[in-house]
Amino acid sequence: MLAMLVLAGCGHASTAAKPPVLAASAPPPAASAPTAAGQPPDLEYHMRVSFWSAVEARDALIDGDLARVHERTNYLATQRFDALPERWRYWLGEMQTAAREGSMAPNTDEAAQWVAEIALSCGSCHGYSRQAPERIPQATLPPAAEPEALAQRMQRHAQAAQDLWVGLAEPSDAAWQRGARTLNEASPQPPVHNGEPVDPAVLEQLDQVKAFGLRAVLARTPHQRAQVYGELLARCPRCHTNMVRPHP
Ligand code: HEC
Ligand code: HEC
């Protein structure tokens, strides 16, 4: 049965877990020079194109695609920010240090922590520059069915991973709290797949993910939150990549 789950699970996050960073708009088109010839890219370009790579790195991580995490974080680490104000250099440095570490992470556990650090650095600069208004996320999940379908539980995971990301990167306390609540509201009953409750080993791992809801509630400082977020994200590829792939 796991093999069936598994095949269906491959490559999923690219379709399911792709809402925008700050609940803004669709992903930007692939990089084409946005400014007149010779002009370095401006802030808007960086926020929409360069920094989108952070979201792509996060989704690749959830998918268990470490090579793509490396590629996307390396892209972020090697962008030039010459046109941005001098006073932001510190935050850009923090962000690029985390991105560079992510691009060299030997496994998804470590990469997850660096992806969380990137989100933290986004939020630090936004909080510091206070120009990005707090946007409260709109979409909500329907109340959990009893018992929940496994696919619905995964939607819950994806929604929580997105809200907690916004919580860090915007930063938004409301989004963070909502992400925590989304995890906490998961049904305690084993989710059902193909009409059968998932087996106890799978349930145990799902319960461990759910337990991050409480840890998220208890995490108060941005650094504590980034730590919790990194550990949560690390759970996704551990389970998704343990599944048998059709093309090894
Ligand atoms: C060095 C400072 C700095 C860093 C680092 C930074 N941002 Fe921003 N970001 C800003 C500022 C300032 C604005 C507000 C711009 C405005 O309102 O014109 C902004 C706005 C945004 C927006 C909204 C853009 C729009 O057009 O509405 C997004 C999305 C965004 N940032 C994403 C990110 C992500 C993701 C990261 C981390 C990978 C990040 N930012 C890191 C300074 C930063
Ligand atoms: C217990 C193992 C396990 C853990 C832990 C886990 N997943 Fe999954 N995930 C699966 C399986 C199995 C599938 C395939 C489900 C199916 O075929 O319906 C899947 C599929 C998905 C999907 C696609 C769902 C769909 O509708 O097609 C998303 C999105 C997803 N997972 C997100 C996450 C995120 C985010 C995390 C980490 C917070 C996570 N998962 C943690 C086992 C897991």
GROMACS .gro file of C-alpha atoms and ligand atoms in nm:
model
  334
    1MET     CA    1   0.000   0.000   0.000
    2LEU     CA    2   0.279   0.240   0.076
    3ALA     CA    3   0.414   0.194  -0.277
    4MET     CA    4   0.085   0.322  -0.413
    5LEU     CA    5   0.087   0.624  -0.188
    6VAL     CA    6   0.434   0.678  -0.291
    7LEU     CA    7   0.393   0.694  -0.665
    8ALA     CA    8   0.107   0.933  -0.620
    9GLY     CA    9   0.320   1.143  -0.389
   10CYS     CA   10   0.604   1.205  -0.629
   11GLY     CA   11   0.647   1.556  -0.751
   12HIS     CA   12   0.336   1.668  -0.568
   13ALA     CA   13   0.448   1.991  -0.411
   14SER     CA   14   0.508   2.151  -0.748
   15THR     CA   15   0.137   2.137  -0.809
   16ALA     CA   16  -0.008   2.173  -0.464
   17ALA     CA   17   0.213   2.386  -0.243
   18LYS     CA   18   0.266   2.688  -0.456
   19PRO     CA   19   0.091   2.990  -0.316
   20PRO     CA   20   0.284   3.316  -0.329
   21VAL     CA   21   0.518   3.430  -0.058
   22LEU     CA   22   0.331   3.716   0.090
   23ALA     CA   23  -0.012   3.618  -0.035
   24ALA     CA   24   0.054   3.855  -0.324
   25SER     CA   25   0.026   3.740  -0.683
   26ALA     CA   26   0.119   3.456  -0.915
   27PRO     CA   27   0.488   3.374  -0.956
   28PRO     CA   28   0.669   3.611  -1.187
   29PRO     CA   29   0.774   3.505  -1.535
   30ALA     CA   30   1.128   3.371  -1.558
   31ALA     CA   31   1.393   3.635  -1.529
   32SER     CA   32   1.418   3.876  -1.814
   33ALA     CA   33   1.605   4.199  -1.752
   34PRO     CA   34   1.337   4.431  -1.615
   35THR     CA   35   1.515   4.761  -1.645
   36ALA     CA   36   1.665   4.963  -1.925
   37ALA     CA   37   1.990   4.827  -2.064
   38GLY     CA   38   2.279   4.869  -1.822
   39GLN     CA   39   2.060   4.947  -1.519
   40PRO     CA   40   2.101   4.706  -1.228
   41PRO     CA   41   1.776   4.537  -1.122
   42ASP     CA   42   1.567   4.740  -0.879
   43LEU     CA   43   1.392   4.639  -0.559
   44GLU     CA   44   1.070   4.534  -0.724
   45TYR     CA   45   1.256   4.307  -0.960
   46HIS     CA   46   1.440   4.147  -0.672
   47MET     CA   47   1.129   4.096  -0.463
   48ARG     CA   48   0.940   3.941  -0.752
   49VAL     CA   49   1.211   3.745  -0.931
   50SER     CA   50   1.526   3.693  -0.724
   51PHE     CA   51   1.346   3.631  -0.401
   52TRP     CA   52   1.089   3.403  -0.558
   53SER     CA   53   1.368   3.150  -0.577
   54ALA     CA   54   1.341   3.119  -0.199
   55VAL     CA   55   0.984   2.994  -0.236
   56GLU     CA   56   1.094   2.755  -0.508
   57ALA     CA   57   1.367   2.625  -0.280
   58ARG     CA   58   1.113   2.565  -0.006
   59ASP     CA   59   0.879   2.375  -0.238
   60ALA     CA   60   1.165   2.168  -0.377
   61LEU     CA   61   1.259   2.081  -0.022
   62ILE     CA   62   0.907   1.965   0.060
   63ASP     CA   63   0.929   1.752  -0.252
   64GLY     CA   64   1.258   1.603  -0.138
   65ASP     CA   65   1.444   1.740  -0.442
   66LEU     CA   66   1.775   1.839  -0.280
   67ALA     CA   67   1.944   1.913  -0.615
   68ARG     CA   68   1.684   2.175  -0.693
   69VAL     CA   69   1.711   2.320  -0.342
   70HIS     CA   70   2.083   2.360  -0.408
   71GLU     CA   71   2.024   2.520  -0.747
   72ARG     CA   72   1.761   2.769  -0.623
   73THR     CA   73   1.950   2.873  -0.311
   74ASN     CA   74   2.268   2.909  -0.513
   75TYR     CA   75   2.077   3.137  -0.750
   76LEU     CA   76   1.971   3.355  -0.457
   77ALA     CA   77   2.320   3.351  -0.309
   78THR     CA   78   2.479   3.477  -0.630
   79GLN     CA   79   2.240   3.763  -0.716
   80ARG     CA   80   2.384   4.116  -0.716
   81PHE     CA   81   2.196   4.381  -0.522
   82ASP     CA   82   2.398   4.685  -0.628
   83ALA     CA   83   2.095   4.908  -0.684
   84LEU     CA   84   1.950   4.858  -0.339
   85PRO     CA   85   2.016   5.107  -0.058
   86GLU     CA   86   2.339   5.076   0.137
   87ARG     CA   87   2.153   5.051   0.467
   88TRP     CA   88   2.006   4.715   0.359
   89ARG     CA   89   2.342   4.550   0.301
   90TYR     CA   90   2.337   4.387   0.641
   91TRP     CA   91   2.007   4.204   0.580
   92LEU     CA   92   2.099   4.112   0.227
   93GLY     CA   93   2.420   3.967   0.366
   94GLU     CA   94   2.229   3.761   0.620
   95MET     CA   95   1.999   3.635   0.348
   96GLN     CA   96   2.278   3.545   0.111
   97THR     CA   97   2.478   3.372   0.382
   98ALA     CA   98   2.180   3.149   0.460
   99ALA     CA   99   2.124   3.090   0.087
  100ARG     CA  100   2.489   2.995   0.036
  101GLU     CA  101   2.474   2.750   0.328
  102GLY     CA  102   2.154   2.605   0.181
  103SER     CA  103   2.324   2.556  -0.154
  104MET     CA  104   2.588   2.339   0.015
  105ALA     CA  105   2.368   2.153   0.263
  106PRO     CA  106   2.459   1.783   0.261
  107ASN     CA  107   2.104   1.661   0.331
  108THR     CA  108   1.744   1.780   0.346
  109ASP     CA  109   1.751   1.815   0.727
  110GLU     CA  110   2.020   2.079   0.710
  111ALA     CA  111   1.880   2.238   0.396
  112ALA     CA  112   1.545   2.277   0.577
  113GLN     CA  113   1.707   2.480   0.852
  114TRP     CA  114   1.875   2.710   0.601
  115VAL     CA  115   1.552   2.758   0.406
  116ALA     CA  116   1.392   2.864   0.735
  117GLU     CA  117   1.685   3.102   0.798
  118ILE     CA  118   1.628   3.259   0.457
  119ALA     CA  119   1.263   3.324   0.545
  120LEU     CA  120   1.377   3.472   0.875
  121SER     CA  121   1.612   3.710   0.695
  122CYS     CA  122   1.332   3.821   0.459
  123GLY     CA  123   1.119   3.901   0.762
  124SER     CA  124   1.402   4.079   0.941
  125CYS     CA  125   1.452   4.323   0.655
  126HIS     CA  126   1.079   4.374   0.603
  127GLY     CA  127   1.034   4.438   0.973
  128TYR     CA  128   1.330   4.673   0.973
  129SER     CA  129   1.226   4.871   0.666
  130ARG     CA  130   0.857   4.864   0.768
  131GLN     CA  131   0.734   4.922   0.417
  132ALA     CA  132   0.576   4.587   0.364
  133PRO     CA  133   0.232   4.597   0.529
  134GLU     CA  134   0.107   4.293   0.716
  135ARG     CA  135  -0.129   4.102   0.491
  136ILE     CA  136  -0.350   3.852   0.664
  137PRO     CA  137  -0.386   3.537   0.461
  138GLN     CA  138  -0.728   3.478   0.310
  139ALA     CA  139  -0.776   3.114   0.220
  140THR     CA  140  -0.900   2.881   0.490
  141LEU     CA  141  -0.939   2.508   0.500
  142PRO     CA  142  -1.283   2.355   0.546
  143PRO     CA  143  -1.331   2.194   0.888
  144ALA     CA  144  -1.166   1.852   0.910
  145ALA     CA  145  -1.387   1.564   0.805
  146GLU     CA  146  -1.394   1.274   1.051
  147PRO     CA  147  -1.185   1.088   0.958
  148GLU     CA  148  -0.973   1.305   0.732
  149ALA     CA  149  -0.861   1.177   0.390
  150LEU     CA  150  -0.482   1.150   0.358
  151ALA     CA  151  -0.484   1.395   0.066
  152GLN     CA  152  -0.675   1.642   0.283
  153ARG     CA  153  -0.420   1.602   0.559
  154MET     CA  154  -0.150   1.685   0.306
  155GLN     CA  155  -0.341   1.996   0.201
  156ARG     CA  156  -0.339   2.090   0.567
  157HIS     CA  157   0.039   2.041   0.577
  158ALA     CA  158   0.084   2.252   0.266
  159GLN     CA  159  -0.139   2.529   0.402
  160ALA     CA  160   0.043   2.531   0.734
  161ALA     CA  161   0.384   2.534   0.565
  162GLN     CA  162   0.272   2.836   0.362
  163ASP     CA  163   0.117   3.029   0.652
  164LEU     CA  164   0.416   2.972   0.876
  165TRP     CA  165   0.643   3.086   0.592
  166VAL     CA  166   0.444   3.408   0.560
  167GLY     CA  167   0.460   3.436   0.938
  168LEU     CA  168   0.838   3.443   0.915
  169ALA     CA  169   0.897   3.621   0.585
  170GLU     CA  170   0.642   3.901   0.600
  171PRO     CA  171   0.662   3.888   0.908
  172SER     CA  172   0.304   3.829   1.028
  173ASP     CA  173   0.205   3.709   1.370
  174ALA     CA  174  -0.149   3.641   1.245
  175ALA     CA  175  -0.021   3.418   0.965
  176TRP     CA  176   0.210   3.235   1.205
  177GLN     CA  177  -0.072   3.169   1.451
  178ARG     CA  178  -0.298   3.050   1.175
  179GLY     CA  179  -0.037   2.807   1.051
  180ALA     CA  180  -0.004   2.668   1.403
  181ARG     CA  181  -0.381   2.634   1.433
  182THR     CA  182  -0.404   2.453   1.099
  183LEU     CA  183  -0.168   2.186   1.230
  184ASN     CA  184  -0.338   2.165   1.568
  185GLU     CA  185  -0.680   2.116   1.412
  186ALA     CA  186  -0.581   1.795   1.232
  187SER     CA  187  -0.810   1.510   1.328
  188PRO     CA  188  -0.659   1.270   1.585
  189GLN     CA  189  -0.805   0.977   1.389
  190PRO     CA  190  -0.586   0.805   1.132
  191PRO     CA  191  -0.640   0.959   0.788
  192VAL     CA  192  -0.796   0.732   0.529
  193HIS     CA  193  -0.638   0.638   0.199
  194ASN     CA  194  -0.819   0.423  -0.058
  195GLY     CA  195  -1.083   0.349   0.202
  196GLU     CA  196  -0.833   0.219   0.461
  197PRO     CA  197  -0.686   0.397   0.763
  198VAL     CA  198  -0.314   0.455   0.712
  199ASP     CA  199  -0.095   0.212   0.902
  200PRO     CA  200   0.044   0.295   1.248
  201ALA     CA  201   0.394   0.381   1.124
  202VAL     CA  202   0.255   0.643   0.888
  203LEU     CA  203   0.017   0.771   1.155
  204GLU     CA  204   0.305   0.817   1.396
  205GLN     CA  205   0.487   1.037   1.149
  206LEU     CA  206   0.172   1.237   1.083
  207ASP     CA  207   0.126   1.287   1.456
  208GLN     CA  208   0.482   1.413   1.479
  209VAL     CA  209   0.402   1.674   1.215
  210LYS     CA  210   0.087   1.770   1.400
  211ALA     CA  211   0.288   1.819   1.720
  212PHE     CA  212   0.467   2.109   1.554
  213GLY     CA  213   0.141   2.303   1.593
  214LEU     CA  214   0.199   2.326   1.967
  215ARG     CA  215   0.569   2.405   1.927
  216ALA     CA  216   0.476   2.682   1.685
  217VAL     CA  217   0.234   2.831   1.939
  218LEU     CA  218   0.506   2.828   2.204
  219ALA     CA  219   0.777   2.980   1.980
  220ARG     CA  220   0.776   3.354   2.042
  221THR     CA  221   1.088   3.510   1.897
  222PRO     CA  222   1.164   3.510   1.524
  223HIS     CA  223   1.468   3.289   1.588
  224GLN     CA  224   1.267   3.033   1.782
  225ARG     CA  225   1.010   3.034   1.505
  226ALA     CA  226   1.271   2.981   1.235
  227GLN     CA  227   1.408   2.686   1.433
  228VAL     CA  228   1.064   2.526   1.461
  229TYR     CA  229   0.990   2.594   1.097
  230GLY     CA  230   1.313   2.433   0.980
  231GLU     CA  231   1.245   2.122   1.186
  232LEU     CA  232   0.891   2.102   1.054
  233LEU     CA  233   1.001   2.137   0.692
  234ALA     CA  234   1.261   1.866   0.741
  235ARG     CA  235   0.979   1.619   0.814
  236CYS     CA  236   0.824   1.651   0.470
  237PRO     CA  237   1.111   1.521   0.252
  238ARG     CA  238   1.201   1.257   0.510
  239CYS     CA  239   0.867   1.098   0.446
  240HIS     CA  240   0.824   1.188   0.079
  241THR     CA  241   1.167   1.060  -0.026
  242ASN     CA  242   1.147   0.738   0.175
  243MET     CA  243   0.878   0.637  -0.065
  244VAL     CA  244   0.983   0.426  -0.358
  245ARG     CA  245   1.037   0.633  -0.669
  246PRO     CA  246   0.931   0.491  -1.005
  247HIS     CA  247   1.262   0.598  -1.166
  248PRO     CA  248   1.543   0.563  -0.914
  249HEC     C1  249   1.720   4.407   0.229
  249HEC     C2  250   1.586   4.415   0.265
  249HEC     C3  251   1.493   4.307   0.215
  249HEC     C4  252   1.516   4.171   0.210
  249HEC     C5  253   1.638   4.093   0.256
  249HEC     C6  254   1.396   4.114   0.157
  249HEC     N1  255   1.304   4.211   0.127
  249HEC    FE1  256   1.122   4.182   0.038
  249HEC     N2  257   1.083   4.381   0.049
  249HEC     C7  258   1.168   4.477   0.102
  249HEC     C8  259   1.100   4.605   0.101
  249HEC     C9  260   1.157   4.737   0.152
  249HEC    C10  261   0.972   4.584   0.045
  249HEC    C11  262   0.861   4.682   0.023
  249HEC    C12  263   0.874   4.738  -0.115
  249HEC    C13  264   0.765   4.835  -0.145
  249HEC     O1  265   0.667   4.838  -0.071
  249HEC     O2  266   0.781   4.906  -0.242
  249HEC    C14  267   0.965   4.441   0.013
  249HEC    C15  268   0.855   4.381  -0.046
  249HEC    C16  269   0.847   4.246  -0.076
  249HEC    C17  270   0.737   4.182  -0.147
  249HEC    C18  271   0.614   4.252  -0.198
  249HEC    C19  272   0.648   4.299  -0.340
  249HEC    C20  273   0.531   4.365  -0.404
  249HEC     O3  274   0.550   4.411  -0.516
  249HEC     O4  275   0.423   4.375  -0.344
  249HEC    C21  276   0.766   4.050  -0.156
  249HEC    C22  277   0.681   3.941  -0.223
  249HEC    C23  278   0.893   4.029  -0.090
  249HEC     N3  279   0.940   4.151  -0.045
  249HEC    C24  280   0.952   3.906  -0.076
  249HEC    C25  281   1.075   3.886  -0.013
  249HEC    C26  282   1.131   3.755   0.014
  249HEC    C27  283   1.066   3.621  -0.016
  249HEC    C28  284   1.251   3.776   0.074
  249HEC    C29  285   1.351   3.677   0.121
  249HEC    C30  286   1.392   3.574   0.026
  249HEC    C31  287   1.268   3.920   0.084
  249HEC     N4  288   1.159   3.982   0.031
  249HEC    C32  289   1.379   3.978   0.139
  249HEC    C33  290   1.295   4.455   0.152
  249HEC    C34  291   1.358   4.331   0.163
  250HEC     C1  292   0.381   1.025   0.697
  250HEC     C2  293   0.453   1.061   0.580
  250HEC     C3  294   0.434   1.205   0.528
  250HEC     C4  295   0.473   1.320   0.590
  250HEC     C5  296   0.539   1.338   0.724
  250HEC     C6  297   0.440   1.426   0.497
  250HEC     N1  298   0.381   1.375   0.386
  250HEC    FE1  299   0.302   1.479   0.230
  250HEC     N2  300   0.248   1.306   0.138
  250HEC     C7  301   0.263   1.180   0.191
  250HEC     C8  302   0.200   1.083   0.102
  250HEC     C9  303   0.195   0.933   0.126
  250HEC    C10  304   0.146   1.156  -0.006
  250HEC    C11  305   0.066   1.102  -0.124
  250HEC    C12  306  -0.082   1.111  -0.082
  250HEC    C13  307  -0.179   1.063  -0.183
  250HEC     O1  308  -0.142   0.990  -0.274
  250HEC     O2  309  -0.298   1.098  -0.170
  250HEC    C14  310   0.178   1.296   0.019
  250HEC    C15  311   0.139   1.399  -0.061
  250HEC    C16  312   0.154   1.533  -0.030
  250HEC    C17  313   0.100   1.642  -0.107
  250HEC    C18  314   0.018   1.627  -0.233
  250HEC    C19  315  -0.128   1.609  -0.191
  250HEC    C20  316  -0.224   1.600  -0.307
  250HEC     O3  317  -0.336   1.645  -0.292
  250HEC     O4  318  -0.185   1.546  -0.411
  250HEC    C21  319   0.137   1.759  -0.045
  250HEC    C22  320   0.105   1.899  -0.088
  250HEC    C23  321   0.213   1.722   0.072
  250HEC     N3  322   0.223   1.585   0.078
  250HEC    C24  323   0.266   1.812   0.160
  250HEC    C25  324   0.338   1.779   0.274
  250HEC    C26  325   0.406   1.873   0.359
  250HEC    C27  326   0.410   2.025   0.338
  250HEC    C28  327   0.464   1.802   0.458
  250HEC    C29  328   0.549   1.852   0.572
  250HEC    C30  329   0.491   1.954   0.658
  250HEC    C31  330   0.430   1.663   0.437
  250HEC     N4  331   0.355   1.653   0.324
  250HEC    C32  332   0.467   1.559   0.520
  250HEC    C33  333   0.326   1.147   0.309
  250HEC    C34  334   0.377   1.239   0.400
   0.00000   0.00000   0.00000
